[in-house]
Tab-separated table of C-alpha atoms in Angstrom:
chain	number	residue	atom	x	y	z
A	1	MET	CA	-18.278	-4.092	-42.634
A	2	ASP	CA	-16.497	-6.894	-41.411
A	3	ASN	CA	-13.030	-7.149	-42.329
A	4	ASN	CA	-11.299	-9.295	-39.790
A	5	LYS	CA	-9.876	-11.708	-42.358
A	6	SER	CA	-8.167	-8.704	-43.875
A	7	VAL	CA	-6.947	-7.693	-40.459
A	8	ALA	CA	-5.411	-10.833	-39.900
A	9	LEU	CA	-3.809	-10.766	-43.425
A	10	PHE	CA	-2.385	-7.918	-43.005
A	11	SER	CA	-0.815	-8.616	-39.909
A	12	LYS	CA	0.598	-11.886	-41.097
A	13	ALA	CA	1.982	-10.282	-44.127
A	14	GLN	CA	4.158	-7.929	-42.587
A	15	HIS	CA	6.109	-10.410	-40.989
A	16	SER	CA	7.370	-11.452	-44.492
A	17	ILE	CA	6.683	-8.178	-46.987
A	18	PRO	CA	8.013	-5.099	-46.136
A	19	GLY	CA	4.887	-2.866	-45.224
A	20	GLY	CA	2.927	-5.874	-45.751
A	21	VAL	CA	2.087	-5.173	-49.215
A	22	ASN	CA	3.711	-5.531	-52.838
A	23	SER	CA	3.092	-1.690	-53.702
A	24	PRO	CA	3.063	1.299	-51.217
A	25	VAL	CA	-0.467	2.407	-51.960
A	26	ARG	CA	-2.033	-0.383	-51.170
A	27	ALA	CA	-1.189	-0.123	-47.574
A	28	PHE	CA	-3.810	2.481	-46.691
A	29	LYS	CA	-1.186	4.695	-45.167
A	30	SER	CA	-2.699	8.062	-46.326
A	31	VAL	CA	-6.382	7.319	-45.601
A	32	GLY	CA	-5.670	4.960	-42.455
A	33	GLY	CA	-7.039	1.597	-41.476
A	34	THR	CA	-6.244	-1.602	-42.788
A	35	PRO	CA	-6.049	-2.668	-46.435
A	36	LEU	CA	-8.618	-4.984	-47.856
A	37	PHE	CA	-7.382	-8.150	-49.323
A	38	ILE	CA	-9.034	-9.095	-52.385
A	39	LYS	CA	-10.274	-12.729	-53.435
A	40	GLY	CA	-11.993	-12.099	-56.775
A	41	ALA	CA	-13.591	-9.748	-59.124
A	42	GLU	CA	-16.083	-9.809	-61.717
A	43	GLY	CA	-17.461	-7.143	-63.899
A	44	ALA	CA	-17.507	-3.821	-62.126
A	45	TYR	CA	-17.200	-5.666	-58.777
A	46	MET	CA	-14.821	-6.661	-56.625
A	47	ILE	CA	-14.932	-9.068	-53.308
A	48	ASP	CA	-12.841	-9.116	-50.414
A	49	GLU	CA	-11.836	-12.047	-48.423
A	50	ASN	CA	-15.006	-11.489	-46.011
A	51	ASP	CA	-17.030	-11.539	-49.005
A	52	ASN	CA	-18.021	-8.074	-48.978
A	53	LYS	CA	-18.868	-6.849	-52.308
A	54	TYR	CA	-18.018	-3.302	-53.695
A	55	ILE	CA	-18.542	-1.688	-57.094
A	56	GLU	CA	-15.065	-0.447	-57.713
A	57	LEU	CA	-13.227	2.832	-59.568
A	58	ILE	CA	-9.721	1.447	-59.420
A	59	ASN	CA	-9.911	-1.250	-62.159
A	60	SER	CA	-6.150	-2.230	-61.218
A	61	TRP	CA	-5.300	1.248	-61.868
A	62	GLY	CA	-6.636	1.079	-65.232
A	63	PRO	CA	-5.979	-1.519	-67.270
A	64	MET	CA	-9.637	-3.147	-66.659
A	65	ILE	CA	-11.270	-1.002	-69.155
A	66	LEU	CA	-13.603	-3.831	-69.914
A	67	GLY	CA	-14.267	-4.553	-66.277
A	68	HIS	CA	-13.052	-7.812	-64.345
A	69	ALA	CA	-12.825	-11.370	-66.013
A	70	HIS	CA	-13.862	-10.301	-69.645
A	71	PRO	CA	-14.838	-13.315	-71.050
A	72	ASP	CA	-13.195	-12.971	-74.065
A	73	ILE	CA	-9.548	-12.159	-72.160
A	74	THR	CA	-10.130	-15.172	-69.901
A	75	ALA	CA	-10.290	-17.518	-72.614
A	76	ALA	CA	-7.156	-16.348	-74.677
A	77	VAL	CA	-5.401	-16.620	-71.643
A	78	GLN	CA	-6.820	-19.772	-70.661
A	79	LYS	CA	-6.042	-21.236	-74.396
A	80	ALA	CA	-2.462	-19.614	-74.316
A	81	VAL	CA	-1.870	-21.314	-70.597
A	82	ASN	CA	-2.037	-24.868	-72.366
A	83	ASN	CA	1.051	-24.187	-74.356
A	84	SER	CA	3.211	-23.311	-71.608
A	85	LEU	CA	3.383	-19.844	-69.412
A	86	SER	CA	6.724	-18.764	-70.944
A	87	PHE	CA	9.485	-19.455	-73.885
A	88	GLY	CA	12.204	-16.890	-73.766
A	89	ALA	CA	11.948	-17.181	-77.425
A	90	PRO	CA	9.906	-15.227	-80.198
A	91	THR	CA	6.170	-15.731	-80.713
A	92	ALA	CA	3.974	-14.684	-83.652
A	93	LYS	CA	1.750	-13.020	-81.361
A	94	GLU	CA	4.505	-10.352	-80.413
A	95	ILE	CA	4.442	-9.296	-83.908
A	96	ASP	CA	0.677	-8.997	-84.143
A	97	ILE	CA	0.236	-6.825	-81.284
A	98	ALA	CA	3.256	-4.662	-82.160
A	99	GLU	CA	1.614	-4.096	-85.525
A	100	LEU	CA	-1.618	-3.456	-83.711
A	101	ILE	CA	-0.123	-1.010	-81.482
A	102	CYS	CA	1.504	0.936	-84.504
A	103	GLU	CA	-1.515	0.917	-86.180
A	104	MET	CA	-3.703	2.611	-83.259
A	105	VAL	CA	-1.156	4.972	-82.238
A	106	PRO	CA	0.282	6.406	-85.525
A	107	SER	CA	3.302	8.252	-83.613
A	108	ILE	CA	4.752	4.586	-82.585
A	109	GLU	CA	6.424	3.269	-86.029
A	110	LYS	CA	8.436	0.787	-83.856
A	111	VAL	CA	7.559	-0.617	-80.426
A	112	ARG	CA	9.313	-2.910	-77.881
A	113	MET	CA	7.563	-4.797	-75.322
A	114	VAL	CA	8.802	-5.080	-71.592
A	115	ASN	CA	7.416	-5.953	-68.294
A	116	SER	CA	6.214	-2.740	-66.686
A	117	GLY	CA	5.921	0.575	-66.804
A	118	THR	CA	8.454	1.594	-64.883
A	119	GLU	CA	10.513	-0.611	-67.309
A	120	ALA	CA	9.273	1.039	-70.151
A	121	THR	CA	9.760	4.658	-68.945
A	122	MET	CA	13.520	3.765	-67.970
A	123	SER	CA	13.910	2.513	-71.289
A	124	ALA	CA	12.708	5.540	-73.051
A	125	ILE	CA	15.033	7.802	-71.317
A	126	ARG	CA	17.923	5.300	-72.258
A	127	VAL	CA	17.269	5.058	-75.775
A	128	ALA	CA	16.708	9.256	-75.664
A	129	ARG	CA	20.069	9.726	-74.427
A	130	GLY	CA	21.520	7.275	-76.779
A	131	TYR	CA	19.963	9.162	-79.694
A	132	THR	CA	20.656	12.457	-78.741
A	133	GLY	CA	24.140	12.238	-77.212
A	134	ARG	CA	22.878	14.148	-74.218
A	135	ASP	CA	22.454	13.157	-70.728
A	136	LYS	CA	19.888	15.460	-68.940
A	137	PHE	CA	16.212	15.492	-69.244
A	138	ILE	CA	12.989	17.398	-67.921
A	139	LYS	CA	10.608	15.907	-65.828
A	140	ILE	CA	7.410	17.771	-64.742
A	141	GLU	CA	6.800	17.691	-60.705
A	142	GLY	CA	3.921	15.447	-59.887
A	143	CYS	CA	3.912	13.037	-62.791
A	144	TYR	CA	4.819	9.571	-61.841
A	145	HIS	CA	7.051	7.354	-64.276
A	146	GLY	CA	7.649	4.612	-62.126
A	147	HIS	CA	10.204	3.977	-59.520
A	148	GLY	CA	13.233	4.338	-61.558
A	149	ASP	CA	15.977	6.312	-59.828
A	150	SER	CA	15.801	9.464	-62.137
A	151	PHE	CA	11.906	9.824	-61.611
A	152	LEU	CA	11.885	9.866	-57.842
A	153	ILE	CA	12.263	13.274	-57.743
A	154	ALA	CA	9.065	15.278	-57.353
A	155	ALA	CA	7.097	12.286	-58.264
A	156	GLY	CA	3.402	11.723	-57.621
A	157	SER	CA	1.286	8.806	-56.394
A	158	GLY	CA	2.648	6.593	-53.929
A	159	ALA	CA	5.768	8.650	-53.453
A	160	VAL	CA	4.049	11.732	-52.038
A	161	THR	CA	1.609	9.740	-50.304
A	162	MET	CA	4.161	7.681	-48.178
A	163	GLY	CA	6.211	11.113	-47.785
A	164	VAL	CA	9.377	10.545	-49.778
A	165	PRO	CA	8.809	12.440	-53.071
A	166	ASN	CA	12.881	12.370	-53.057
A	167	SER	CA	13.329	8.708	-52.531
A	168	PRO	CA	16.660	7.639	-50.083
A	169	GLY	CA	18.633	5.846	-52.327
A	170	VAL	CA	18.628	7.805	-55.301
A	171	THR	CA	22.193	9.612	-55.855
A	172	ASP	CA	23.457	13.202	-56.205
A	173	GLY	CA	24.594	12.418	-59.307
A	174	THR	CA	21.325	10.934	-60.861
A	175	ALA	CA	19.468	13.918	-59.654
A	176	LYS	CA	21.552	16.366	-61.098
A	177	ASP	CA	20.647	15.152	-64.769
A	178	THR	CA	16.960	15.497	-63.663
A	179	LEU	CA	15.432	18.858	-64.539
A	180	LEU	CA	12.274	19.426	-62.652
A	181	ALA	CA	9.502	21.728	-64.006
A	182	PRO	CA	5.939	22.505	-62.813
A	183	TYR	CA	2.726	20.931	-64.984
A	184	ASN	CA	0.941	23.265	-67.299
A	185	ASN	CA	4.175	25.761	-67.067
A	186	VAL	CA	5.796	26.705	-70.383
A	187	GLU	CA	7.756	29.665	-68.888
A	188	ALA	CA	9.513	26.848	-66.613
A	189	ILE	CA	10.329	25.034	-69.513
A	190	GLU	CA	11.862	27.787	-71.524
A	191	LYS	CA	14.160	28.800	-68.590
A	192	LEU	CA	15.016	25.116	-68.039
A	193	VAL	CA	16.046	24.912	-71.851
A	194	ALA	CA	17.957	28.196	-71.746
A	195	GLU	CA	19.777	27.290	-68.617
A	196	ASN	CA	20.818	23.860	-70.274
A	197	LYS	CA	21.643	24.823	-73.974
A	198	GLY	CA	22.237	21.664	-76.001
A	199	GLU	CA	22.345	19.413	-72.865
A	200	ILE	CA	18.882	18.283	-72.650
A	201	ALA	CA	18.163	14.602	-74.271
A	202	ALA	CA	14.414	14.254	-73.314
A	203	LEU	CA	11.387	16.111	-72.068
A	204	ILE	CA	8.999	13.332	-70.002
A	205	ILE	CA	5.465	13.968	-69.244
A	206	GLU	CA	2.171	12.038	-68.522
A	207	PRO	CA	0.332	14.463	-70.968
A	208	VAL	CA	-3.033	14.065	-68.474
A	209	PRO	CA	-1.258	13.124	-65.150
A	210	GLY	CA	-3.097	10.527	-63.089
A	211	ASN	CA	-0.736	10.400	-60.417
A	212	MET	CA	-1.374	13.912	-58.578
A	213	GLY	CA	-5.198	13.127	-58.897
A	214	LEU	CA	-6.502	14.130	-62.533
A	215	VAL	CA	-4.965	17.414	-63.827
A	216	ILE	CA	-6.009	18.268	-67.202
A	217	PRO	CA	-3.397	20.153	-69.626
A	218	ASN	CA	-4.242	23.734	-70.421
A	219	ASP	CA	-5.241	24.654	-73.776
A	220	GLY	CA	-1.905	24.984	-76.072
A	221	TYR	CA	0.278	23.556	-72.977
A	222	LEU	CA	1.201	20.236	-74.821
A	223	GLN	CA	1.723	21.807	-78.263
A	224	ALA	CA	3.978	24.749	-76.451
A	225	LEU	CA	6.239	21.414	-75.438
A	226	ARG	CA	6.073	19.845	-78.896
A	227	ASP	CA	7.423	23.371	-80.356
A	228	ILE	CA	10.015	23.727	-77.808
A	229	CYS	CA	11.189	20.242	-78.294
A	230	ASP	CA	11.334	20.443	-82.317
A	231	ARG	CA	13.044	23.679	-81.773
A	232	GLU	CA	15.632	22.368	-79.402
A	233	GLY	CA	16.368	18.723	-80.495
A	234	ILE	CA	15.034	17.473	-77.812
A	235	VAL	CA	12.911	13.798	-77.653
A	236	LEU	CA	9.232	14.509	-76.469
A	237	ILE	CA	8.142	11.419	-74.558
A	238	PHE	CA	4.608	10.920	-73.378
A	239	ASP	CA	4.123	8.667	-70.669
A	240	GLU	CA	0.646	7.146	-71.523
A	241	VAL	CA	0.787	3.962	-69.397
A	242	MET	CA	-2.124	5.156	-67.468
A	243	THR	CA	-3.849	7.457	-70.671
A	244	GLY	CA	-2.805	4.943	-73.662
A	245	PHE	CA	-5.962	3.046	-74.943
A	246	ARG	CA	-7.833	4.629	-72.322
A	247	LEU	CA	-9.068	7.900	-73.368
A	248	ALA	CA	-8.927	6.745	-77.221
A	249	LYS	CA	-7.812	4.341	-79.155
A	250	GLY	CA	-4.754	6.668	-80.104
A	251	GLY	CA	-4.516	7.744	-76.160
A	252	ALA	CA	-4.045	11.362	-75.081
A	253	GLN	CA	-1.994	12.015	-78.146
A	254	GLU	CA	-5.260	11.454	-80.336
A	255	VAL	CA	-7.465	13.757	-77.795
A	256	PHE	CA	-5.068	16.546	-77.705
A	257	GLY	CA	-3.708	16.518	-81.505
A	258	VAL	CA	-0.350	16.395	-80.057
A	259	THR	CA	2.370	13.943	-81.576
A	260	PRO	CA	5.299	12.690	-79.270
A	261	ASP	CA	8.645	11.251	-80.660
A	262	MET	CA	8.278	8.301	-78.357
A	263	THR	CA	5.231	6.954	-76.205
A	264	THR	CA	5.761	5.008	-72.890
A	265	LEU	CA	2.509	2.167	-72.614
A	266	GLY	CA	1.420	0.025	-69.748
A	267	LYS	CA	-1.835	-1.173	-68.308
A	268	ILE	CA	-4.263	-2.059	-71.001
A	269	ILE	CA	-1.885	-3.843	-73.413
A	270	GLY	CA	-1.572	-6.737	-70.931
A	271	GLY	CA	-5.445	-6.731	-70.409
A	272	GLY	CA	-4.528	-7.341	-66.870
A	273	MET	CA	-1.412	-8.889	-66.890
A	274	PRO	CA	2.004	-7.302	-66.099
A	275	VAL	CA	3.242	-5.658	-69.261
A	276	GLY	CA	4.725	-2.430	-70.690
A	277	ALA	CA	6.129	-1.071	-73.882
A	278	TYR	CA	7.927	1.764	-75.447
A	279	GLY	CA	8.050	2.971	-78.973
A	280	GLY	CA	8.213	5.881	-81.350
A	281	LYS	CA	9.874	7.072	-84.606
A	282	LYS	CA	11.526	4.484	-86.722
A	283	GLU	CA	14.983	6.319	-86.513
A	284	ILE	CA	14.883	6.778	-82.587
A	285	MET	CA	13.847	2.897	-82.014
A	286	GLU	CA	16.693	1.527	-84.333
A	287	TYR	CA	18.973	2.609	-81.751
A	288	VAL	CA	17.688	-0.142	-79.417
A	289	ALA	CA	19.438	-3.351	-79.197
A	290	PRO	CA	19.929	-5.528	-81.517
A	291	ALA	CA	19.590	-3.091	-84.163
A	292	GLY	CA	21.377	-0.380	-82.526
A	293	PRO	CA	23.542	0.096	-79.512
A	294	VAL	CA	21.503	1.122	-76.434
A	295	TYR	CA	21.072	-2.090	-74.692
A	296	GLN	CA	17.568	-3.250	-73.199
A	297	ALA	CA	16.557	-6.622	-72.672
A	298	GLY	CA	13.913	-8.944	-70.590
A	299	THR	CA	13.803	-12.710	-70.327
A	300	LEU	CA	9.902	-12.242	-70.025
A	301	SER	CA	9.222	-9.330	-72.303
A	302	GLY	CA	6.537	-10.387	-74.837
A	303	ASN	CA	5.542	-13.304	-72.616
A	304	PRO	CA	2.971	-15.435	-74.366
A	305	VAL	CA	0.721	-15.440	-71.744
A	306	ALA	CA	0.560	-11.424	-71.467
A	307	MET	CA	0.878	-11.399	-75.385
A	308	ALA	CA	-2.297	-13.408	-75.540
A	309	ALA	CA	-4.442	-11.168	-73.321
A	310	GLY	CA	-3.132	-7.515	-74.316
A	311	LEU	CA	-3.635	-8.761	-78.084
A	312	THR	CA	-7.475	-9.837	-77.403
A	313	MET	CA	-7.905	-6.416	-75.501
A	314	LEU	CA	-6.403	-4.250	-78.170
A	315	ASN	CA	-8.370	-5.930	-80.817
A	316	TYR	CA	-11.678	-5.852	-78.607
A	317	LEU	CA	-10.787	-1.918	-78.176
A	318	ASN	CA	-10.075	-1.339	-82.162
A	319	THR	CA	-13.288	-2.948	-83.085
A	320	HIS	CA	-15.626	-1.433	-80.809
A	321	PRO	CA	-15.187	2.062	-81.099
A	322	GLU	CA	-18.408	2.421	-78.802
A	323	VAL	CA	-16.641	1.485	-75.941
A	324	TYR	CA	-15.293	4.579	-75.742
A	325	THR	CA	-18.423	6.612	-76.729
A	326	ASP	CA	-19.850	4.848	-73.661
A	327	LEU	CA	-17.338	5.534	-71.244
A	328	ALA	CA	-17.340	9.023	-71.979
A	329	LYS	CA	-20.768	9.009	-71.331
A	330	ASN	CA	-20.879	7.547	-68.192
A	331	GLY	CA	-17.710	9.768	-67.086
A	332	GLU	CA	-19.933	12.712	-67.793
A	333	LYS	CA	-22.974	11.287	-65.913
A	334	LEU	CA	-20.991	10.837	-62.726
A	335	ALA	CA	-18.976	14.014	-62.867
A	336	THR	CA	-22.143	15.997	-63.229
A	337	GLY	CA	-23.837	14.008	-60.425
A	338	ILE	CA	-20.929	14.676	-58.291
A	339	GLN	CA	-20.961	18.508	-59.098
A	340	LYS	CA	-24.661	18.679	-58.204
A	341	ILE	CA	-24.014	16.932	-54.851
A	342	LEU	CA	-21.068	19.740	-54.273
A	343	ASP	CA	-23.054	22.115	-55.046
A	344	ALA	CA	-26.299	21.338	-53.152
A	345	LYS	CA	-23.875	20.926	-49.901
A	346	LYS	CA	-21.909	24.398	-50.724
A	347	LEU	CA	-18.727	22.632	-50.567
A	348	PRO	CA	-15.969	24.012	-52.898
A	349	TYR	CA	-14.160	21.171	-54.113
A	350	GLN	CA	-13.087	20.391	-57.284
A	351	VAL	CA	-13.997	17.468	-59.648
A	352	THR	CA	-12.045	16.623	-62.805
A	353	LEU	CA	-12.877	14.681	-65.707
A	354	LEU	CA	-11.261	13.514	-69.195
A	355	GLY	CA	-12.980	10.096	-70.821
A	356	SER	CA	-13.150	7.698	-68.137
A	357	MET	CA	-11.114	9.243	-66.008
A	358	VAL	CA	-12.432	10.868	-62.953
A	359	CYS	CA	-11.419	12.791	-59.398
A	360	ILE	CA	-12.318	14.955	-56.771
A	361	PHE	CA	-9.782	17.325	-55.173
A	362	PHE	CA	-10.764	18.357	-51.467
A	363	THR	CA	-9.556	21.976	-52.182
A	364	ASP	CA	-11.160	25.032	-53.110
A	365	LYS	CA	-8.248	25.547	-55.316
A	366	LYS	CA	-8.525	25.093	-58.983
A	367	VAL	CA	-5.932	22.198	-59.679
A	368	GLU	CA	-3.555	22.839	-62.489
A	369	ASN	CA	-0.257	21.596	-60.943
A	370	PHE	CA	1.395	19.655	-57.969
A	371	ALA	CA	1.586	22.550	-55.998
A	372	ASP	CA	-2.280	23.245	-56.299
A	373	ALA	CA	-2.992	19.316	-55.720
A	374	GLN	CA	-1.128	19.415	-52.633
A	375	THR	CA	-3.632	21.899	-51.271
A	376	THR	CA	-6.177	18.952	-50.755
A	377	ASP	CA	-7.533	18.179	-47.461
A	378	THR	CA	-6.246	14.835	-47.193
A	379	GLU	CA	-7.735	13.995	-43.864
A	380	LYS	CA	-10.989	14.522	-44.977
A	381	PHE	CA	-10.442	12.513	-47.956
A	382	GLY	CA	-9.559	9.364	-45.839
A	383	LYS	CA	-13.004	9.795	-43.953
A	384	PHE	CA	-14.561	9.987	-47.506
A	385	PHE	CA	-12.624	6.745	-48.563
A	386	HIS	CA	-13.594	4.809	-45.797
A	387	ALA	CA	-17.203	5.913	-45.808
A	388	MET	CA	-17.288	5.203	-49.291
A	389	LEU	CA	-16.181	1.522	-48.589
A	390	ASP	CA	-18.914	1.243	-45.893
A	391	ASN	CA	-21.463	2.096	-48.503
A	392	GLY	CA	-19.997	-0.384	-50.783
A	393	VAL	CA	-17.852	1.537	-53.249
A	394	TYR	CA	-13.809	0.843	-53.300
A	395	LEU	CA	-11.862	3.953	-54.305
A	396	PRO	CA	-8.252	4.474	-54.941
A	397	PRO	CA	-6.642	4.639	-51.457
A	398	SER	CA	-4.975	7.947	-52.134
A	399	GLN	CA	-6.240	11.723	-52.870
A	400	TYR	CA	-3.401	11.571	-55.412
A	401	GLU	CA	-4.916	8.925	-58.050
A	402	SER	CA	-7.288	9.205	-60.689
A	403	TRP	CA	-10.658	7.121	-60.610
A	404	PHE	CA	-10.607	4.941	-63.547
A	405	MET	CA	-14.158	3.905	-64.879
A	406	SER	CA	-14.946	0.411	-66.746
A	407	ALA	CA	-17.202	-0.239	-69.481
A	408	ALA	CA	-19.148	-2.813	-66.839
A	409	LEU	CA	-20.407	0.048	-65.042
A	410	THR	CA	-24.047	0.032	-65.408
A	411	ASP	CA	-26.642	3.285	-64.728
A	412	GLU	CA	-27.706	1.423	-61.581
A	413	ASN	CA	-24.124	1.290	-60.391
A	414	LEU	CA	-23.548	5.203	-61.368
A	415	ALA	CA	-26.916	5.703	-59.113
A	416	SER	CA	-25.114	3.716	-56.458
A	417	ILE	CA	-22.107	5.333	-56.608
A	418	LEU	CA	-23.610	9.000	-56.370
A	419	ASP	CA	-25.909	7.771	-53.394
A	420	ALA	CA	-22.400	6.681	-51.735
A	421	ILE	CA	-20.488	10.105	-52.474
A	422	ASP	CA	-23.679	12.065	-51.272
A	423	LYS	CA	-23.628	10.289	-47.881
A	424	SER	CA	-20.197	9.452	-47.765
A	425	LEU	CA	-19.295	13.728	-48.167
A	426	ASP	CA	-21.566	14.160	-45.044
A	427	ILE	CA	-19.299	12.165	-43.151
A	428	ALA	CA	-16.111	13.284	-44.346
A	429	ILE	CA	-17.171	17.169	-43.369
A	430	GLN	CA	-18.047	16.382	-40.107
């Protein structure tokens, strides 16, 4: 495929933008080559500056669960824009979306809108510290919670892709309050709790990590964390920026039947616009200013255009439960099809699936944590990624990312994806 326009744009971008991109994974550093510059998208497809068309499994890293340019969301945004882009004052839609979030995610009794997932997770940790009067928190290796200082320690996603899981600029003072444990390891959590008795404010986790590839929690793991936090007075925070409203109306906590004290949200609640949120038990959220002493603010929080997009998205998902049923069926078709291809080629790679999130790990080791994920052959994944592009399918440009399916995918699209995978694996393993 010709990508000369993307090559030219990337060269130009590097003169004015660090690394030529505004988010590191977009640079294709872990897969090689030049990033594609996208000029449009509709339904299940993205179109680059050279007019190459791709079936895509990124969906803006999750939020485009209904596909690109969904008419209801587009219409809501266009209507909102006519009333101005921002007020810096409260609007009725902020109440509407807050009430809907609380209805769809029962563990959330009150919610604060912010502008990104990073802002949501940073704020949630601060509130948990203010509520408990403690400083330390537990983070799970390979779980990515945005680029806040406290979280860039054994992070997944772009941090490990760029080779800086412990980012320069994070002070020793910040790092000492972040306690690390492997995913799916209850004993490690118990050890940290015993060594830091009465000092731990929170445990934050992606209940289903999507930033070290897609990793599924072992049976009983999340409930064990809930039990430990209850016993020790620790605030359990589920980072559902990816999984919230994607795996189910109530997110991963609904799927696994485990209730956190606080939840961070993003992606889908903006319908494609930049939005995040954090919420939880009323007694915890009452610590947030102006109701309480923990300060957090944002000029563009609750932006009217973003609220219009997010409210329309959540209303659609709330009134169309068949979206989740259909996505799960298509996820099963895709994962089953991939496994058949791997079996036919006698390739020992791992396929993980949960709802509309899918991943292939280029390793023969079952992936249960970050260390397992790092056994993957990233060189083969890079070859596979570019072969998929050549066959008209756009995947996340990193082994350490989940694939995200949209409701716009048809049976014909799924067949095309599986055909591309079949051909691309032959190239990857040469």
